[in-house]
mmCIF file with all atom_site columns, C-alpha atoms and ligand atoms in Angstrom:
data_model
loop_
_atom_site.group_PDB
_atom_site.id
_atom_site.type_symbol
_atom_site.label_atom_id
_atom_site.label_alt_id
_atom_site.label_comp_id
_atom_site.label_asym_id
_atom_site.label_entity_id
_atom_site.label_seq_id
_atom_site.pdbx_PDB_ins_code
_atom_site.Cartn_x
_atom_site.Cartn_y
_atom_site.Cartn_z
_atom_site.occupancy
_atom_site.B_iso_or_equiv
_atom_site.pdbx_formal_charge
_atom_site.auth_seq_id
_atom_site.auth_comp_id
_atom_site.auth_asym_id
_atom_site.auth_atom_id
_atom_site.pdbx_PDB_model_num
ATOM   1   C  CA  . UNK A 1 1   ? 90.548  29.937 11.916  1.00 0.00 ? 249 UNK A CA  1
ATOM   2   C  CA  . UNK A 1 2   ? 87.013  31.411 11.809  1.00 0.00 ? 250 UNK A CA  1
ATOM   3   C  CA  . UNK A 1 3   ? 87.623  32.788 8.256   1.00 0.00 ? 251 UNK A CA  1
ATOM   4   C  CA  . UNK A 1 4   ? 88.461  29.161 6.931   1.00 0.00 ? 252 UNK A CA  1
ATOM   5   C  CA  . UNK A 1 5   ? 86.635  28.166 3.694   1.00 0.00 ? 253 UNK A CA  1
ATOM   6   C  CA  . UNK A 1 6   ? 84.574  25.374 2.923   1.00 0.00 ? 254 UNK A CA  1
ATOM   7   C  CA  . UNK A 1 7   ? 83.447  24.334 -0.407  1.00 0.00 ? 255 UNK A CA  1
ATOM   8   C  CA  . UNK A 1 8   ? 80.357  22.131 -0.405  1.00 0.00 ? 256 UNK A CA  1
ATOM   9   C  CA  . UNK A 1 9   ? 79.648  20.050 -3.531  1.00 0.00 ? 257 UNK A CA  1
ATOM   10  C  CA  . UNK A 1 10  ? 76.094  18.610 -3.474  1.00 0.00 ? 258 UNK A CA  1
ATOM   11  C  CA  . UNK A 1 11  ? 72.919  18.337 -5.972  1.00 0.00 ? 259 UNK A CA  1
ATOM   12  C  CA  . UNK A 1 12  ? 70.631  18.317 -2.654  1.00 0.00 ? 260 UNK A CA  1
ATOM   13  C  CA  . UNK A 1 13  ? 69.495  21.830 -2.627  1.00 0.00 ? 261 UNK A CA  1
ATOM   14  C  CA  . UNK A 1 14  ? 67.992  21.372 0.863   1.00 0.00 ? 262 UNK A CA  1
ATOM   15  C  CA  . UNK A 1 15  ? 70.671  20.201 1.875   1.00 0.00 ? 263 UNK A CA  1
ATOM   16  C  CA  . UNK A 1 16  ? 73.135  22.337 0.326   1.00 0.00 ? 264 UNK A CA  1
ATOM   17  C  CA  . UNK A 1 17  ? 71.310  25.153 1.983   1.00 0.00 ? 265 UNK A CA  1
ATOM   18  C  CA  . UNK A 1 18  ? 71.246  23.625 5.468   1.00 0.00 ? 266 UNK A CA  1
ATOM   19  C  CA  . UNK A 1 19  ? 75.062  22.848 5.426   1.00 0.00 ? 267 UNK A CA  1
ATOM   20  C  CA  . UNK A 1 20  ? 75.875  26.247 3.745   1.00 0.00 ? 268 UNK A CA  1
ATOM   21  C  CA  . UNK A 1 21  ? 74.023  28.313 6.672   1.00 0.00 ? 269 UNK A CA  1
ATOM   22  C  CA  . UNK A 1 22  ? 75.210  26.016 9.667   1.00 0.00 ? 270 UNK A CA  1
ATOM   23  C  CA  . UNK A 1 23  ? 78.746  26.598 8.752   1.00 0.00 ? 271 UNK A CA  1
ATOM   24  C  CA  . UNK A 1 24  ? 78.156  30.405 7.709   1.00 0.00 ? 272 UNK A CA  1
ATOM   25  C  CA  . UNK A 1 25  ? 76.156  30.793 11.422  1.00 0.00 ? 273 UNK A CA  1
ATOM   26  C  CA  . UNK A 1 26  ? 79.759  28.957 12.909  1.00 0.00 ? 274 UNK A CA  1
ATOM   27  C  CA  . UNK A 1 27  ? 81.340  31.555 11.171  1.00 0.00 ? 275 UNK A CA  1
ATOM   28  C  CA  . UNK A 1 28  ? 82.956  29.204 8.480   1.00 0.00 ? 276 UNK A CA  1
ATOM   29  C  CA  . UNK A 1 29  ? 83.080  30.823 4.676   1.00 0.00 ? 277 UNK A CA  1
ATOM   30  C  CA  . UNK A 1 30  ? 81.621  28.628 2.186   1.00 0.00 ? 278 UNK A CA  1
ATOM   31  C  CA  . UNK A 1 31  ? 81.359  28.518 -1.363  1.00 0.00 ? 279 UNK A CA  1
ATOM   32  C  CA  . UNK A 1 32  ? 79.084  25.591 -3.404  1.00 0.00 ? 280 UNK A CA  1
ATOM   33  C  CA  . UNK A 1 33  ? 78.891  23.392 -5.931  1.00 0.00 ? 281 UNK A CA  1
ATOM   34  C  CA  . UNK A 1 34  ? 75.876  21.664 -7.520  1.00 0.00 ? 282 UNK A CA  1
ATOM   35  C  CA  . UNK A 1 35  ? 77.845  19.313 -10.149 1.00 0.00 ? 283 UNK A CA  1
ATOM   36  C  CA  . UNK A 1 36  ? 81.369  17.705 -9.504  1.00 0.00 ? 284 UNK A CA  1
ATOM   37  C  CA  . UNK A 1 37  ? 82.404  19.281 -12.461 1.00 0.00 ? 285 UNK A CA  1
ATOM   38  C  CA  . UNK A 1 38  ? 81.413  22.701 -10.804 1.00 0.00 ? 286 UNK A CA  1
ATOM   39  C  CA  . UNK A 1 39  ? 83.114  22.088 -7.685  1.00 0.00 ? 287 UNK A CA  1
ATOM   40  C  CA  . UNK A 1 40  ? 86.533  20.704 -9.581  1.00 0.00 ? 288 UNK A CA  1
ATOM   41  C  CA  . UNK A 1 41  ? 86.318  23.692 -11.196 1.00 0.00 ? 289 UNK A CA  1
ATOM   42  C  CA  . UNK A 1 42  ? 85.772  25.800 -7.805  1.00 0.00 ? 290 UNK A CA  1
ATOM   43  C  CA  . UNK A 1 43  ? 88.698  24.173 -6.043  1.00 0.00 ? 291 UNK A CA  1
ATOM   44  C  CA  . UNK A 1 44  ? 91.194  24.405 -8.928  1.00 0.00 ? 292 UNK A CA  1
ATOM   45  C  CA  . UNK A 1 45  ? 90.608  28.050 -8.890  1.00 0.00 ? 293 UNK A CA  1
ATOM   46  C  CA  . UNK A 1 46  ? 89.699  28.926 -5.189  1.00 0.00 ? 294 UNK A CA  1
ATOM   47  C  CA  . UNK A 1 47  ? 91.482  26.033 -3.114  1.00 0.00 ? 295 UNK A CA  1
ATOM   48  C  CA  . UNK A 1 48  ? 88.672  25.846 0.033   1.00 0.00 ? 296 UNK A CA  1
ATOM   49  C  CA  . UNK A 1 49  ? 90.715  24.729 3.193   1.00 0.00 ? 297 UNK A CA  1
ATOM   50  C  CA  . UNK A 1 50  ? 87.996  21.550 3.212   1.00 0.00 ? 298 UNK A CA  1
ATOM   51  C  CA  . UNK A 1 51  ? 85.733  20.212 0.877   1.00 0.00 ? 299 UNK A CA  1
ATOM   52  C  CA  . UNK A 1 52  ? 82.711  18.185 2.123   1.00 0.00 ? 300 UNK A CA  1
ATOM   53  C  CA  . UNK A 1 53  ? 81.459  16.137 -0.977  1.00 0.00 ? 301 UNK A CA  1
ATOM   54  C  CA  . UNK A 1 54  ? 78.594  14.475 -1.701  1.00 0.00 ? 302 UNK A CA  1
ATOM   55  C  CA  . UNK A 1 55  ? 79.175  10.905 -3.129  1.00 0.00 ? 303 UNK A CA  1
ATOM   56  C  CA  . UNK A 1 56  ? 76.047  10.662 -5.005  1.00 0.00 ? 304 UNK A CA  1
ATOM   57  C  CA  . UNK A 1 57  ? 75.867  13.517 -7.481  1.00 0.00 ? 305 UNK A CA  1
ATOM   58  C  CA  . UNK A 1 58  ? 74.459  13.445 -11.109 1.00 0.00 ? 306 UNK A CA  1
ATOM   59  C  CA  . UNK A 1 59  ? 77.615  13.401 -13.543 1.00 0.00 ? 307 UNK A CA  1
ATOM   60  C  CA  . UNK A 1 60  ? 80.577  12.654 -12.043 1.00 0.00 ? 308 UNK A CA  1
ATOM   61  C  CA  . UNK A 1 61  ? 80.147  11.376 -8.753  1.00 0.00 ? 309 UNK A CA  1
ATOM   62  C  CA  . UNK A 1 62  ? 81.630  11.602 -5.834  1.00 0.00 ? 310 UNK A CA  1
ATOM   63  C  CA  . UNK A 1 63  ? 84.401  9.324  -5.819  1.00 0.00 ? 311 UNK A CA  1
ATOM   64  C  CA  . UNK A 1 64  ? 85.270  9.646  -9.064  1.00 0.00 ? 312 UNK A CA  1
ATOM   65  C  CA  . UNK A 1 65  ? 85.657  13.689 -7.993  1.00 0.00 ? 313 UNK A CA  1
ATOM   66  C  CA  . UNK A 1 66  ? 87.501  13.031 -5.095  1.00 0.00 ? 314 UNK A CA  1
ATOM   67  C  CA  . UNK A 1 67  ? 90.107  11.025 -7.820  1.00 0.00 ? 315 UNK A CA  1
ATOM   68  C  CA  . UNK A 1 68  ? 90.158  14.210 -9.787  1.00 0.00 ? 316 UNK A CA  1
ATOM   69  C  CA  . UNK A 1 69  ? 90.857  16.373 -7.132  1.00 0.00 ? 317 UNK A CA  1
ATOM   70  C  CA  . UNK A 1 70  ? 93.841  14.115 -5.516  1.00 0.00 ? 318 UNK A CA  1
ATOM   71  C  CA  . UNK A 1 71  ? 95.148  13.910 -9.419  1.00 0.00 ? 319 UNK A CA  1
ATOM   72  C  CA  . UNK A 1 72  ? 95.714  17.844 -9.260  1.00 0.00 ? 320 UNK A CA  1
ATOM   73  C  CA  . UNK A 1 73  ? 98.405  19.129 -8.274  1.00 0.00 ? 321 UNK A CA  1
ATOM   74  C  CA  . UNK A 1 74  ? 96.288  22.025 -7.163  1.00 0.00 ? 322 UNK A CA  1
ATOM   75  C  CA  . UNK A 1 75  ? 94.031  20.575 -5.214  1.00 0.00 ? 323 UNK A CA  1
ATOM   76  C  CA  . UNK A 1 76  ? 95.651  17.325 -4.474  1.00 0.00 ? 324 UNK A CA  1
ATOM   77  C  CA  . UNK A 1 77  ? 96.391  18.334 -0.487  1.00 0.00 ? 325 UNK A CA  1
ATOM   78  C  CA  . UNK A 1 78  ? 92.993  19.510 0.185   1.00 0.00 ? 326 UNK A CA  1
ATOM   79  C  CA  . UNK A 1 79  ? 91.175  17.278 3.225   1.00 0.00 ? 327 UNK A CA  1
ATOM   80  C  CA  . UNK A 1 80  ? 88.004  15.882 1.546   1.00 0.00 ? 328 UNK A CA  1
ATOM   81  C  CA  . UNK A 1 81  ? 85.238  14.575 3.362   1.00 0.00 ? 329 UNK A CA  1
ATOM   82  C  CA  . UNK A 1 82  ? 82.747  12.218 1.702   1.00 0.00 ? 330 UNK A CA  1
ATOM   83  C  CA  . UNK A 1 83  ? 78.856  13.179 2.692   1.00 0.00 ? 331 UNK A CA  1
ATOM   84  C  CA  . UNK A 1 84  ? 76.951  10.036 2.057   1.00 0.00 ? 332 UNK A CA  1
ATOM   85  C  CA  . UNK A 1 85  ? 73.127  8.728  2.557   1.00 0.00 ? 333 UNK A CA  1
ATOM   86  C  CA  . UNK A 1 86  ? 74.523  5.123  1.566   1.00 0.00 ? 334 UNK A CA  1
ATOM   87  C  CA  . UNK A 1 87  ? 73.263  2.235  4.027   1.00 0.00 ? 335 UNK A CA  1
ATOM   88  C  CA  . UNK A 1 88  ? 75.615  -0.088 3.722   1.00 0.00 ? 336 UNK A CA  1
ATOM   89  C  CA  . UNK A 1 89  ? 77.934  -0.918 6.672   1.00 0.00 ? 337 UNK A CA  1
ATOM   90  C  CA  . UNK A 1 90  ? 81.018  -1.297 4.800   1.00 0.00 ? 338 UNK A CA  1
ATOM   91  C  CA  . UNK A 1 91  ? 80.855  2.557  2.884   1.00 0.00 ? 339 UNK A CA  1
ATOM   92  C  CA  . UNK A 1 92  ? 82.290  4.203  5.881   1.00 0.00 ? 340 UNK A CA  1
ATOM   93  C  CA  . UNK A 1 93  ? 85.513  1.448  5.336   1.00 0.00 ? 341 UNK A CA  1
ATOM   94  C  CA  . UNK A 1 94  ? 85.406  2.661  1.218   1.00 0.00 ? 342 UNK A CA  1
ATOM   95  C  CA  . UNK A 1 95  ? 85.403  5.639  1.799   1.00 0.00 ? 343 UNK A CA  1
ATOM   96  C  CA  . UNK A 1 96  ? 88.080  5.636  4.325   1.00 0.00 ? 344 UNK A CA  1
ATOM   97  C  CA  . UNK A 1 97  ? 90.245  3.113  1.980   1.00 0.00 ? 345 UNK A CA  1
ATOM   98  C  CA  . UNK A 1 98  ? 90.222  4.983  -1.304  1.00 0.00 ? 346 UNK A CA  1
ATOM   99  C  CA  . UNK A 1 99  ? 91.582  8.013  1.105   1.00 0.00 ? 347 UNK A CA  1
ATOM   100 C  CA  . UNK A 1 100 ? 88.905  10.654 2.487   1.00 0.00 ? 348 UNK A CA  1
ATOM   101 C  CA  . UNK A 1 101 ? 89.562  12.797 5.382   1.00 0.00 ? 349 UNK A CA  1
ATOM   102 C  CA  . UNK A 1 102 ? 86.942  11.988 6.539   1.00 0.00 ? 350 UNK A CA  1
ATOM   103 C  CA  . UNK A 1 103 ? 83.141  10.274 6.113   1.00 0.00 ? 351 UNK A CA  1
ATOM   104 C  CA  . UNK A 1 104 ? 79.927  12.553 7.486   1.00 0.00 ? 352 UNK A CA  1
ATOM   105 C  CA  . UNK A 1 105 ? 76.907  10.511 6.785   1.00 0.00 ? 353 UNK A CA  1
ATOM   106 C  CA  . UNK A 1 106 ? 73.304  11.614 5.836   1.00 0.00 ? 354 UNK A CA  1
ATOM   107 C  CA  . UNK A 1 107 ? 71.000  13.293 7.574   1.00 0.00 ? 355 UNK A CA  1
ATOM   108 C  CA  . UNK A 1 108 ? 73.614  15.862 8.497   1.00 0.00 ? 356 UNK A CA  1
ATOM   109 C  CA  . UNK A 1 109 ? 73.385  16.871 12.259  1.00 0.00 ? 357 UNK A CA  1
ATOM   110 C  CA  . UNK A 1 110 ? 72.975  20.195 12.651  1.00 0.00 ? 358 UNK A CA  1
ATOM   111 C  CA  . UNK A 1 111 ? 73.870  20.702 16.151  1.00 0.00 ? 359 UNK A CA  1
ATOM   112 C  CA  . UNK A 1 112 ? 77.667  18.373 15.402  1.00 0.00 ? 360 UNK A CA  1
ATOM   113 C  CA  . UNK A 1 113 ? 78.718  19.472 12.435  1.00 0.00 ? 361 UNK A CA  1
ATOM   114 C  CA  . UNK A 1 114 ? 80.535  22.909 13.075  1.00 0.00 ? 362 UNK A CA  1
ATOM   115 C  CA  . UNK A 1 115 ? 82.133  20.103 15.747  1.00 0.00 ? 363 UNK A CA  1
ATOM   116 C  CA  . UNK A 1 116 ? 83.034  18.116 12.863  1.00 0.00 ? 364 UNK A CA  1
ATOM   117 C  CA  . UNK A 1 117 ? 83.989  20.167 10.173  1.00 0.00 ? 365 UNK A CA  1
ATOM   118 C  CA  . UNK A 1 118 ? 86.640  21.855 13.084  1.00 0.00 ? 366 UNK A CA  1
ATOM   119 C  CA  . UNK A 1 119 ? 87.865  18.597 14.165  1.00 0.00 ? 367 UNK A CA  1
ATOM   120 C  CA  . UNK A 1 120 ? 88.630  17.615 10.275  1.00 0.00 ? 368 UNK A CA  1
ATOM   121 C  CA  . UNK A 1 121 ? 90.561  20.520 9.555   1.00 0.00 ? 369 UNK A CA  1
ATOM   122 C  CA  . UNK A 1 122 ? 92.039  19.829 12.965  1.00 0.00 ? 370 UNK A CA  1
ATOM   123 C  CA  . UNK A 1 123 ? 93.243  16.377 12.038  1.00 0.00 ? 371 UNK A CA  1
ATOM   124 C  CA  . UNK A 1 124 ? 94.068  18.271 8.319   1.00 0.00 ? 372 UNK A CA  1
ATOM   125 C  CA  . UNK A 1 125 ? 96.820  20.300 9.806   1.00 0.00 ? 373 UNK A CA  1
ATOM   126 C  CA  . UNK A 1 126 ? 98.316  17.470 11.691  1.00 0.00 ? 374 UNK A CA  1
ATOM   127 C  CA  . UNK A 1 127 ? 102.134 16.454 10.109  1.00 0.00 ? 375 UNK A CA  1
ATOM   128 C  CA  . UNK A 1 128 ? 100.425 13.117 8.329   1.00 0.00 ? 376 UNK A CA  1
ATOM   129 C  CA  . UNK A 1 129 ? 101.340 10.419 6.059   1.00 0.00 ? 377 UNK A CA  1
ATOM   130 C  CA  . UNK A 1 130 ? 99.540  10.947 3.657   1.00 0.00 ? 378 UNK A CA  1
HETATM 131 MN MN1 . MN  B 2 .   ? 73.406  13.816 -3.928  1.00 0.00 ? 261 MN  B MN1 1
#
């Protein structure tokens, strides 16, 4: 469980960085993206066991990535958690409708999200109806 791998797709290098060495401290592997196109890429060869994506990324965004990676059959079963800084109160329903695993919003809680990231993988390997 430990050894589980988490891709995170982001253009926020600060943030990149501060999710990459929470999850390495919890003893999580992780592997990152700065592009969508990068981390489709990265998934399709390496299929993470989660992928925490930012929705607001230069390129391709976010949900049009998340599309991508449900549209493939290789990645199409992977739990996908949005990462978002968007205020509005009805993203966290968007997000949840088009399908996510999961929403995680912006700024990223240091001290909950090893929590988090367990309990979504958790949920992940739960029989679903996906
Ligand atoms: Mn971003």
């Amino acid at each position: 469980m430990a050894d589980q791998l988490i891709l995170i797709i982001e253009d926020n290098e600060r943030n990149l960085k501060l999710v990459r060495d929470v999850l390495q401290f919890s003893g999580f592997r992780t592997a990152e993206a700065r592009t969508a196109e990068d981390g489709l890429a990265l998934a399709s060869a390496s299929p993470p066991d989660l992928v925490l994506l930012d929705l607001q990324l230069p390129g391709i965004d976010g949900m049009e990535a998340f599309r991508q990676l449900r549209g493939s059959p290789p990645t199409a079963a992977i739990p996908v958690v949005a990462v978002t800084a968007l205020a509005m109160k009805d993203d966290r329903e968007r997000v949840l409708r088009a399908g996510f695993d999961g929403y995680l919003e912006k700024p990223i809680s240091v001290r909950a999200l090893p929590d988090q990231v367990r309990a979504f993988l958790t949920a992940a390997e739960l029989p679903d109806d996906r």
